[in-house]
Short mmCIF file of C-alpha atoms and ligand atoms in Angstrom, two decimals:
data_model
loop_
_atom_site.label_atom_id
_atom_site.label_comp_id
_atom_site.label_asym_id
_atom_site.label_seq_id
_atom_site.Cartn_x
_atom_site.Cartn_y
_atom_site.Cartn_z
CA VAL A 1 12.05 -6.08 -27.44
CA LEU A 2 8.67 -6.74 -28.98
CA ARG A 3 6.76 -9.45 -27.17
CA LEU A 4 3.76 -11.32 -28.54
CA SER A 5 1.79 -13.53 -26.19
CA GLY A 6 -1.30 -15.68 -26.64
CA LYS A 7 -2.70 -18.28 -28.94
CA GLY A 8 -1.46 -17.74 -32.48
CA ALA A 9 1.58 -15.70 -31.46
CA LEU A 10 3.82 -17.78 -33.70
CA SER A 11 1.61 -17.47 -36.76
CA ILE A 12 1.32 -13.71 -36.25
CA ALA A 13 5.10 -13.47 -35.95
CA ARG A 14 5.49 -15.42 -39.20
CA ALA A 15 3.66 -12.62 -41.01
CA PHE A 16 6.75 -10.43 -40.68
CA LEU A 17 9.59 -12.67 -39.49
CA ARG A 18 11.42 -15.23 -41.63
CA LEU A 19 11.34 -17.81 -38.88
CA GLY A 20 11.89 -20.92 -40.98
CA ASP A 21 9.83 -24.07 -40.86
CA ALA A 22 10.86 -25.44 -37.51
CA PRO A 23 12.01 -22.87 -34.99
CA VAL A 24 13.67 -24.46 -31.95
CA PRO A 25 11.70 -23.72 -28.75
CA ARG A 26 13.35 -21.18 -26.43
CA ARG A 27 16.39 -20.80 -28.68
CA ALA A 28 17.12 -17.36 -30.13
CA ALA A 29 17.48 -17.32 -33.91
CA LEU A 30 18.94 -14.62 -36.13
CA VAL A 31 16.17 -13.84 -38.63
CA TRP A 32 15.10 -11.11 -41.01
CA ALA A 33 12.06 -9.01 -40.31
CA VAL A 34 10.36 -8.08 -43.55
CA ASP A 35 7.98 -5.28 -44.42
CA ALA A 36 5.98 -5.70 -47.65
CA GLY A 37 8.56 -8.11 -49.04
CA GLU A 38 11.51 -5.83 -48.21
CA ARG A 39 14.05 -6.35 -45.49
CA LEU A 40 13.29 -4.21 -42.44
CA ASP A 41 15.75 -5.37 -39.79
CA ARG A 42 18.04 -8.17 -38.72
CA THR A 43 16.51 -9.43 -35.47
CA LEU A 44 16.91 -12.08 -32.80
CA ALA A 45 13.67 -13.95 -32.38
CA THR A 46 12.73 -16.55 -29.77
CA TRP A 47 9.69 -18.77 -29.75
CA PHE A 48 8.34 -20.03 -26.41
CA PRO A 49 5.68 -22.73 -26.71
CA ALA A 50 2.63 -22.62 -24.45
CA GLY A 51 3.46 -23.75 -20.93
CA ARG A 52 7.12 -22.78 -21.25
CA SER A 53 6.95 -19.00 -21.26
CA TYR A 54 6.67 -16.14 -18.76
CA THR A 55 2.94 -15.74 -19.34
CA GLY A 56 2.29 -19.47 -19.70
CA GLU A 57 0.98 -18.81 -23.21
CA GLU A 58 2.64 -19.21 -26.57
CA THR A 59 5.06 -16.29 -26.85
CA VAL A 60 7.43 -14.82 -29.39
CA GLU A 61 10.05 -12.26 -28.44
CA VAL A 62 11.81 -10.19 -31.05
CA SER A 63 14.93 -8.17 -30.26
CA ALA A 64 15.25 -5.52 -32.90
CA HIS A 65 17.51 -2.52 -33.40
CA GLY A 66 16.29 0.45 -31.43
CA SER A 67 15.29 2.71 -34.30
CA PRO A 68 11.90 4.26 -33.62
CA TYR A 69 11.03 3.67 -37.27
CA ILE A 70 11.81 -0.06 -37.09
CA LEU A 71 9.97 -0.51 -33.82
CA GLU A 72 6.90 1.38 -35.02
CA ARG A 73 6.84 -0.70 -38.21
CA LEU A 74 7.19 -3.96 -36.28
CA LEU A 75 4.28 -2.99 -34.04
CA GLU A 76 2.18 -2.02 -37.02
CA LEU A 77 2.96 -5.29 -38.83
CA ALA A 78 2.00 -7.26 -35.73
CA ARG A 79 -1.27 -5.34 -35.46
CA GLU A 80 -2.03 -5.93 -39.14
CA ALA A 81 -1.49 -9.63 -38.59
CA GLY A 82 -4.05 -9.67 -35.79
CA ALA A 83 -2.24 -8.70 -32.58
CA ARG A 84 -3.41 -5.92 -30.29
CA ASP A 85 -1.41 -3.67 -27.96
CA ALA A 86 -0.84 -5.03 -24.48
CA LEU A 87 -2.29 -3.21 -21.50
CA PRO A 88 0.06 -2.06 -18.73
CA GLY A 89 1.20 -5.11 -16.79
CA GLU A 90 -0.84 -7.44 -18.98
CA PHE A 91 1.98 -9.97 -19.43
CA SER A 92 2.41 -10.26 -15.68
CA GLN A 93 -1.34 -10.33 -15.18
CA ARG A 94 -1.61 -13.24 -17.60
CA ALA A 95 1.25 -14.99 -15.84
CA PHE A 96 -0.70 -14.58 -12.60
CA LEU A 97 -4.00 -15.76 -14.13
CA ASN A 98 -2.25 -18.76 -15.65
CA GLY A 99 -0.74 -19.67 -12.29
CA ARG A 100 2.87 -18.95 -13.30
CA LEU A 101 3.28 -16.36 -10.53
CA ASP A 102 1.24 -15.54 -7.45
CA LEU A 103 0.21 -11.98 -6.80
CA ALA A 104 3.07 -11.16 -4.45
CA GLN A 105 5.53 -12.38 -7.08
CA ALA A 106 3.84 -10.45 -9.89
CA GLU A 107 4.07 -7.31 -7.81
CA ALA A 108 7.71 -8.05 -7.11
CA VAL A 109 8.37 -7.70 -10.84
CA CYS A 110 7.15 -4.13 -10.54
CA GLU A 111 9.29 -3.52 -7.48
CA LEU A 112 12.35 -5.06 -9.07
CA ILE A 113 12.09 -2.62 -11.94
CA ALA A 114 11.70 0.28 -9.51
CA SER A 115 14.48 -0.78 -7.14
CA GLU A 116 17.24 1.76 -6.73
CA THR A 117 19.35 0.41 -3.90
CA LYS A 118 20.93 -2.95 -3.17
CA LEU A 119 18.55 -3.47 -0.24
CA GLU A 120 15.44 -2.75 -2.29
CA HIS A 121 16.73 -4.93 -5.07
CA ARG A 122 17.34 -7.84 -2.70
CA ALA A 123 13.90 -7.50 -1.09
CA ALA A 124 12.15 -7.47 -4.48
CA LEU A 125 14.20 -10.38 -5.75
CA SER A 126 13.41 -12.49 -2.71
CA ARG A 127 9.73 -11.74 -3.16
CA LEU A 128 9.96 -12.63 -6.84
CA GLU A 129 11.53 -15.94 -5.93
CA GLY A 130 8.54 -16.61 -3.73
CA GLY A 131 10.14 -15.87 -0.35
CA LEU A 132 7.14 -13.94 0.92
CA SER A 133 4.67 -16.38 -0.60
CA ARG A 134 6.34 -19.32 1.11
CA ARG A 135 6.31 -17.62 4.49
CA VAL A 136 2.69 -16.60 4.05
CA ALA A 137 1.80 -20.18 3.15
CA GLY A 138 3.56 -21.38 6.30
CA LEU A 139 1.73 -18.89 8.48
CA ARG A 140 -1.54 -19.78 6.82
CA SER A 141 -1.24 -23.47 7.50
CA ARG A 142 -0.41 -22.81 11.15
CA LEU A 143 -3.44 -20.51 11.45
CA LEU A 144 -5.59 -23.22 9.94
CA GLU A 145 -4.27 -25.80 12.40
CA ILE A 146 -5.26 -23.61 15.32
CA SER A 147 -8.66 -22.89 13.72
CA ALA A 148 -9.22 -26.59 13.20
CA LEU A 149 -8.50 -27.25 16.83
CA ILE A 150 -10.99 -24.62 17.92
CA GLU A 151 -13.60 -25.51 15.36
CA ALA A 152 -13.47 -29.19 16.14
CA ASN A 153 -14.46 -28.21 19.62
CA LEU A 154 -17.33 -26.07 18.30
CA ASP A 155 -18.71 -29.05 16.38
CA HIS A 156 -18.86 -31.04 19.58
CA PRO A 157 -20.06 -28.50 22.09
CA ASP A 158 -20.60 -31.05 24.85
CA GLU A 159 -16.88 -31.72 25.01
CA ASP A 160 -15.56 -28.30 25.91
CA LEU A 161 -11.89 -27.90 25.27
CA PRO A 162 -10.16 -28.15 28.60
CA PRO A 163 -8.88 -24.73 29.65
CA LEU A 164 -5.35 -25.95 29.23
CA GLU A 165 -5.84 -26.46 25.50
CA LEU A 166 -7.40 -23.06 25.09
CA GLU A 167 -4.38 -21.63 26.83
CA ALA A 168 -2.09 -23.58 24.55
CA ALA A 169 -3.95 -22.30 21.50
CA ALA A 170 -3.69 -18.76 22.84
CA ALA A 171 0.05 -19.21 23.33
CA ARG A 172 0.47 -20.51 19.78
CA LEU A 173 -1.45 -17.51 18.47
CA GLU A 174 0.76 -15.21 20.50
CA ALA A 175 3.87 -16.67 18.87
CA LEU A 176 2.25 -16.53 15.44
CA ALA A 177 1.24 -12.87 15.88
CA GLY A 178 4.85 -12.08 16.79
CA GLU A 179 6.13 -13.70 13.60
CA ILE A 180 3.58 -11.92 11.46
CA GLY A 181 4.65 -8.66 13.10
CA ALA A 182 8.27 -9.37 12.20
CA LEU A 183 7.35 -10.15 8.60
CA GLU A 184 5.27 -7.00 8.48
CA GLY A 185 8.28 -5.00 9.67
CA GLY A 186 10.45 -6.65 7.02
CA GLN A 187 8.06 -5.59 4.27
CA ARG A 188 8.76 -1.99 5.12
CA ARG A 189 12.17 -2.24 3.54
CA GLY A 190 10.88 -2.51 -0.03
CA ARG A 191 11.13 0.65 -2.08
CA LEU A 192 7.43 1.32 -2.33
CA GLY A 193 6.72 -0.58 0.82
CA GLY A 194 8.66 2.10 2.64
CA ALA A 195 5.77 4.50 2.20
CA HIS A 196 4.31 5.10 5.63
CA PRO A 197 1.01 6.87 6.04
CA ARG A 198 1.42 10.63 6.18
CA VAL A 199 -0.30 12.63 8.88
CA VAL A 200 -0.23 16.37 8.23
CA VAL A 201 -0.74 18.85 11.06
CA ALA A 202 -2.37 22.00 9.65
CA GLY A 203 -4.33 25.03 10.81
CA ARG A 204 -4.08 28.79 11.27
CA PRO A 205 -0.86 30.41 12.46
CA ASN A 206 -0.28 30.03 16.19
CA ALA A 207 -2.98 27.36 16.55
CA GLY A 208 -0.49 25.15 18.41
CA LYS A 209 0.49 22.83 15.56
CA SER A 210 4.18 22.61 16.33
CA LEU A 211 3.71 21.98 20.02
CA LEU A 212 1.17 19.28 19.18
CA LEU A 213 3.59 17.64 16.76
CA ASN A 214 6.27 17.65 19.44
CA ALA A 215 3.83 16.13 21.92
CA LEU A 216 2.86 13.35 19.50
CA LEU A 217 6.53 12.66 18.80
CA GLY A 218 7.49 12.89 22.44
CA ALA A 219 10.43 15.03 21.29
CA ASP A 220 11.24 18.69 20.95
CA ARG A 221 11.43 18.65 17.16
CA ALA A 222 9.79 21.84 15.86
CA ILE A 223 10.31 25.39 17.12
CA VAL A 224 7.38 26.68 19.17
CA SER A 225 6.84 30.37 19.88
CA GLU A 226 4.12 32.93 20.47
CA VAL A 227 5.10 34.62 17.19
CA ALA A 228 2.53 33.81 14.52
CA GLY A 229 4.26 32.38 11.47
CA THR A 230 7.04 30.56 13.30
CA THR A 231 6.94 27.47 11.11
CA ARG A 232 7.77 28.28 7.51
CA ASP A 233 8.89 25.05 5.92
CA THR A 234 7.23 21.65 6.30
CA ILE A 235 8.91 19.48 8.92
CA GLU A 236 8.67 15.70 8.65
CA GLU A 237 9.40 13.20 11.36
CA SER A 238 8.72 9.51 11.66
CA ALA A 239 6.52 8.65 14.64
CA ASP A 240 5.41 5.49 16.36
CA LEU A 241 1.68 5.85 16.99
CA ARG A 242 1.04 2.92 19.27
CA GLY A 243 2.75 0.49 16.96
CA LEU A 244 1.79 2.12 13.68
CA ARG A 245 4.65 3.85 11.86
CA ALA A 246 3.57 7.15 10.39
CA VAL A 247 5.23 10.27 9.08
CA LEU A 248 4.07 13.39 10.95
CA VAL A 249 4.33 16.61 8.99
CA ASP A 250 4.28 20.04 10.64
CA THR A 251 3.30 22.90 8.36
CA ALA A 252 3.20 26.69 8.08
CA GLY A 253 -0.12 28.16 9.25
CA LEU A 254 -2.78 28.89 6.60
CA GLY A 255 -4.56 32.22 6.09
CA ASP A 256 -3.99 35.88 5.14
CA PRO A 257 -1.83 35.17 2.10
CA GLY A 258 0.65 37.87 1.40
CA ALA A 259 0.60 39.36 4.89
CA GLY A 260 4.00 37.89 5.62
CA GLY A 261 5.52 38.38 2.21
CA PRO A 262 6.85 35.86 -0.31
CA LEU A 263 8.41 33.53 2.27
CA GLU A 264 5.12 33.04 4.03
CA ALA A 265 3.29 32.60 0.74
CA GLU A 266 5.74 29.84 -0.21
CA GLY A 267 5.28 28.25 3.20
CA GLN A 268 1.52 28.16 2.70
CA ARG A 269 1.92 26.73 -0.77
CA ARG A 270 3.94 23.88 0.74
CA THR A 271 1.27 23.37 3.38
CA ARG A 272 -1.40 22.94 0.72
CA THR A 273 0.73 20.48 -1.22
CA ALA A 274 1.34 18.49 1.97
CA ILE A 275 -2.39 18.36 2.74
CA GLN A 276 -3.18 17.12 -0.74
CA SER A 277 -0.84 14.18 -0.38
CA ALA A 278 -1.79 13.38 3.23
CA ASP A 279 -3.43 10.18 4.35
CA LEU A 280 -4.91 12.12 7.26
CA THR A 281 -4.87 15.83 8.09
CA LEU A 282 -5.17 16.99 11.68
CA ILE A 283 -6.85 20.40 11.60
CA VAL A 284 -5.59 22.19 14.69
CA LEU A 285 -8.07 24.80 15.97
CA ASP A 286 -7.32 27.01 18.95
CA ARG A 287 -10.16 26.19 21.35
CA SER A 288 -9.77 29.47 23.22
CA LEU A 289 -10.90 31.38 20.10
CA PRO A 290 -14.56 31.77 19.01
CA PRO A 291 -16.10 29.30 16.49
CA GLU A 292 -16.18 31.86 13.64
CA SER A 293 -12.42 32.05 13.61
CA HIS A 294 -12.23 28.38 12.51
CA ARG A 295 -14.63 28.48 9.56
CA ALA A 296 -12.33 29.69 6.82
CA VAL A 297 -9.48 27.32 7.60
CA MET A 298 -11.83 24.34 8.06
CA GLY A 299 -13.41 25.11 4.69
CA GLU A 300 -10.10 25.44 2.93
CA ILE A 301 -8.62 22.22 4.33
CA ARG A 302 -11.81 20.29 3.61
CA GLU A 303 -11.63 21.41 0.03
CA LEU A 304 -7.99 20.37 -0.26
CA CYS A 305 -8.73 16.93 1.20
CA GLY A 306 -11.86 16.35 -0.78
CA GLU A 307 -13.51 14.19 1.85
CA ASP A 308 -14.21 14.07 5.57
CA ALA A 309 -12.58 10.65 5.84
CA ALA A 310 -9.19 12.30 5.57
CA ILE A 311 -9.51 14.96 8.27
CA GLN A 312 -9.48 15.01 12.05
CA PRO A 313 -10.31 18.28 13.82
CA VAL A 314 -8.31 18.88 16.99
CA LEU A 315 -9.24 21.59 19.49
CA SER A 316 -5.94 22.70 21.00
CA LYS A 317 -5.05 24.60 24.17
CA CYS A 318 -7.87 23.03 26.18
CA ASP A 319 -6.12 24.20 29.36
CA LEU A 320 -7.27 27.75 28.50
CA PRO A 321 -10.87 29.00 28.94
CA PRO A 322 -12.94 27.73 25.99
CA GLY A 323 -14.19 29.93 23.17
CA THR A 324 -15.33 26.96 21.04
CA ARG A 325 -16.97 23.66 22.00
CA ALA A 326 -16.45 20.38 20.15
CA SER A 327 -20.10 20.48 19.04
CA ASP A 328 -19.42 23.75 17.19
CA ILE A 329 -17.25 21.88 14.71
CA ASP A 330 -18.88 20.02 11.81
CA GLY A 331 -17.63 16.76 10.39
CA PRO A 332 -15.71 14.07 12.27
CA ALA A 333 -15.89 14.55 16.05
CA ALA A 334 -13.27 17.03 17.25
CA LEU A 335 -10.79 15.85 19.88
CA GLU A 336 -9.58 18.17 22.63
CA THR A 337 -5.93 18.41 23.56
CA SER A 338 -3.52 20.48 25.54
CA ALA A 339 -0.05 19.89 24.25
CA LEU A 340 1.22 22.14 27.01
CA ARG A 341 -0.19 19.93 29.75
CA GLY A 342 0.00 16.65 27.80
CA LEU A 343 -3.77 16.19 27.87
CA GLY A 344 -5.63 14.21 25.20
CA ILE A 345 -2.42 13.33 23.35
CA GLU A 346 -2.69 9.57 23.87
CA ALA A 347 -6.35 9.62 22.82
CA LEU A 348 -5.43 11.55 19.69
CA ALA A 349 -2.62 9.11 18.84
CA GLY A 350 -5.06 6.23 19.30
CA ALA A 351 -7.68 7.89 17.10
CA VAL A 352 -5.13 8.59 14.37
CA ARG A 353 -3.90 5.04 14.48
CA GLN A 354 -7.41 3.68 14.21
CA ARG A 355 -8.36 5.95 11.33
CA LEU A 356 -5.23 4.99 9.40
CA SER A 357 -5.60 1.28 9.92
CA GLN A 358 -9.23 1.41 8.80
CA GLU A 359 -8.40 3.27 5.65
CA ARG A 360 -5.46 1.08 4.77
CA SER A 361 -7.36 -2.16 4.54
CA PRO A 362 -5.72 -4.82 2.39
CA PHE A 363 -8.73 -4.94 0.14
CA SER A 364 -8.51 -1.42 -1.18
CA GLY A 365 -5.98 -0.73 -3.88
CA LEU A 366 -2.62 0.21 -2.37
CA GLU A 367 0.85 0.52 -3.71
CA VAL A 368 3.06 -2.51 -3.83
CA GLY A 369 4.55 -3.48 -0.49
CA ALA A 370 2.12 -1.37 1.48
CA ARG A 371 -0.60 -3.73 0.30
CA HIS A 372 1.28 -6.66 1.80
CA ARG A 373 2.10 -4.76 4.94
CA ALA A 374 -1.53 -3.72 5.46
CA ALA A 375 -2.75 -7.28 4.88
CA LEU A 376 -0.21 -8.64 7.34
CA ALA A 377 -1.21 -5.99 9.89
CA VAL A 378 -4.85 -7.04 9.62
CA CYS A 379 -3.84 -10.68 9.95
CA ARG A 380 -1.76 -9.96 13.04
CA GLU A 381 -4.52 -7.92 14.66
CA GLU A 382 -7.09 -10.62 14.00
CA ALA A 383 -4.76 -13.23 15.46
CA GLU A 384 -4.36 -11.01 18.52
CA PHE A 385 -8.12 -10.62 18.88
CA ALA A 386 -8.47 -14.38 18.68
CA ARG A 387 -5.73 -14.85 21.27
CA ASP A 388 -7.40 -12.35 23.63
CA ALA A 389 -10.76 -14.07 23.20
CA LEU A 390 -9.21 -17.44 24.09
CA ALA A 391 -7.17 -16.03 26.95
CA GLN A 392 -10.24 -14.46 28.51
CA GLY A 393 -12.02 -17.79 28.18
CA ASP A 394 -15.58 -16.36 27.96
CA GLU A 395 -18.50 -18.56 27.05
CA ASP A 396 -18.34 -17.63 23.36
CA ALA A 397 -14.57 -17.55 23.26
CA GLU A 398 -14.24 -20.28 20.63
CA ILE A 399 -16.88 -18.80 18.33
CA LEU A 400 -15.27 -15.40 18.58
CA ALA A 401 -11.78 -16.77 18.10
CA GLY A 402 -12.90 -18.85 15.11
CA HIS A 403 -14.38 -15.77 13.50
CA HIS A 404 -11.19 -13.75 13.96
CA LEU A 405 -9.04 -16.58 12.69
CA ARG A 406 -11.07 -16.81 9.48
CA ARG A 407 -10.52 -13.12 8.95
CA ALA A 408 -6.83 -13.55 9.66
CA SER A 409 -6.48 -16.21 7.00
CA ASP A 410 -8.51 -14.14 4.51
CA ALA A 411 -6.03 -11.33 5.03
CA LEU A 412 -3.14 -13.69 4.21
CA ASP A 413 -4.92 -14.85 1.08
CA ALA A 414 -5.02 -11.26 -0.09
CA VAL A 415 -1.19 -11.23 -0.17
CA THR A 416 -0.87 -14.10 -2.62
CA GLY A 417 -4.01 -13.21 -4.55
CA ARG A 418 -5.99 -16.32 -3.64
CA THR A 419 -9.03 -14.19 -2.91
CA THR A 420 -8.29 -10.91 -4.61
CA SER A 421 -11.13 -9.20 -6.43
CA GLU A 422 -11.05 -8.24 -10.12
CA ASP A 423 -10.96 -4.56 -9.21
CA VAL A 424 -7.93 -4.89 -7.00
CA LEU A 425 -6.16 -6.96 -9.66
CA ARG A 426 -6.87 -4.39 -12.32
CA GLU A 427 -5.62 -1.66 -10.03
CA ILE A 428 -2.43 -3.55 -9.22
CA PHE A 429 -1.52 -4.43 -12.78
CA SER A 430 -2.40 -1.01 -14.14
CA ARG A 431 0.61 0.31 -12.20
CA PHE A 432 3.00 -1.74 -14.29
CA CYS A 433 4.39 -0.29 -17.45
CA VAL A 434 3.34 -1.60 -20.84
CA GLY A 435 5.39 -4.62 -21.86
CA LYS A 436 5.88 -6.04 -18.35
N1 GTP B 501 -1.92 27.32 26.89
C1 GTP B 501 -1.50 26.64 25.83
N2 GTP B 501 -0.70 27.23 24.93
C2 GTP B 501 -0.30 26.52 23.85
C3 GTP B 501 -0.69 25.20 23.66
N3 GTP B 501 -0.17 24.75 22.50
C4 GTP B 501 0.55 25.77 21.99
N4 GTP B 501 0.47 26.84 22.82
C5 GTP B 501 1.12 28.14 22.63
O1 GTP B 501 0.68 28.74 21.44
C6 GTP B 501 1.75 29.41 20.78
C7 GTP B 501 1.91 28.88 19.37
O2 GTP B 501 2.32 27.52 19.42
P1 GTP B 501 2.97 26.81 18.18
O3 GTP B 501 3.01 25.38 18.45
O4 GTP B 501 4.24 27.48 17.81
O5 GTP B 501 1.89 27.14 17.11
P2 GTP B 501 1.92 26.86 15.54
O6 GTP B 501 0.54 26.54 15.13
O7 GTP B 501 2.96 25.90 15.19
O8 GTP B 501 2.27 28.30 14.99
P3 GTP B 501 2.96 28.70 13.60
O9 GTP B 501 4.09 27.79 13.33
O10 GTP B 501 3.42 30.09 13.88
O11 GTP B 501 1.90 28.66 12.55
C8 GTP B 501 2.96 29.17 21.64
O12 GTP B 501 3.15 30.31 22.46
C9 GTP B 501 2.61 27.97 22.46
O13 GTP B 501 3.25 27.93 23.69
C10 GTP B 501 -1.53 24.57 24.64
O14 GTP B 501 -1.92 23.42 24.58
N5 GTP B 501 -1.90 25.36 25.70
MG1 MG B 502 4.58 26.05 14.06
#
């Protein structure tokens, strides 16, 4: 299918299609395509007037036979008549800009095309039909009601809201946060939305990676032993890091390539690949060893990650006498743990969670689904902050709550594209294929 969209689409199409004087809107017609006066192909062509097409603009769609020669000629004839090639996702982007779809729906087009299972297909279809957008609109208006209540009180500071009303507002926020959380969970079922952040545990052999992974999981998942080179393959497990779903990946230790033969070399290759696709890499360093022993592996992992934002040094085995102090390690502050004794594990989980939620802000370009999920997570957290502020009932509680509620509603607006920047839009639509 060749699709022309924009002002003049019909007159461009007439340059190579025998459309007749009065094509019927939105009715397919069997017409000849002609190339320099000669018949090129028998096609089905449909004219959509402005306002009654996918993009909202005047559109002509031509179904031709699938010969590469015919299709190439049709494209060339359209270009000669004044058309240009569409950018990836440009039709959907125009539909969005012309108000035919909101952003969540436009993205659903992408997901629908990518869906492989019945569940993914259903989730994308419901989003395309505006299911998510409607729920977001509902949440947004309830947030605004609560904000209005609080802000009305701010405008008339002499009439403090009675504590009962603050409590009622806090209770409404509590319920709202729960619903947002449920919606957030539901978004995980989309094909691309299923992508959880990946946390890779890496370091030298025997650094204590596997025991740390087990401690973070709270389960005996990976084999632990005093033999260096125990872990060969990468091991993935889904973990709940204080409410944030993440995939933890245990890896083979890095260093001395070749010492353990081809199996170990392959293990290390897999480790490097895992690090390169990680959202965060925990560099496990045995604290009982001297600082020099950490340099090479730190350097290598840094290089693989490309930036400090994506690494977290962890000094393991802090139950043993120290050979290295946290201040010996450059970059993000190292955290100390003893997986054996269960020390520092909660703090590490909290730090990981925080790092991941910072980096996955709804305003940076993310894949479809994850973008919605991250925006909803921010919205929920802001609603929770607001609720806590109100529940504590401090002097500035209303100001603080009002501030968090504004941020919560901004996060919702990012889902439907009400307040989405040009850059994010470009990023989102560039993931579509040409012609969609
Ligand atoms: N004292 C102490 N020993 C630990 C700690 N963590 C791990 N170990 C020990 O260190 C050895 C290696 O632990 P692993 O978790 O298998 O280390 P690894 O980094 O996965 O090792 P490879 O898979 O061989 O690269 C084991 O004997 C563990 O019992 C810790 O916190 N304290
Ligand atoms: Mg291991």
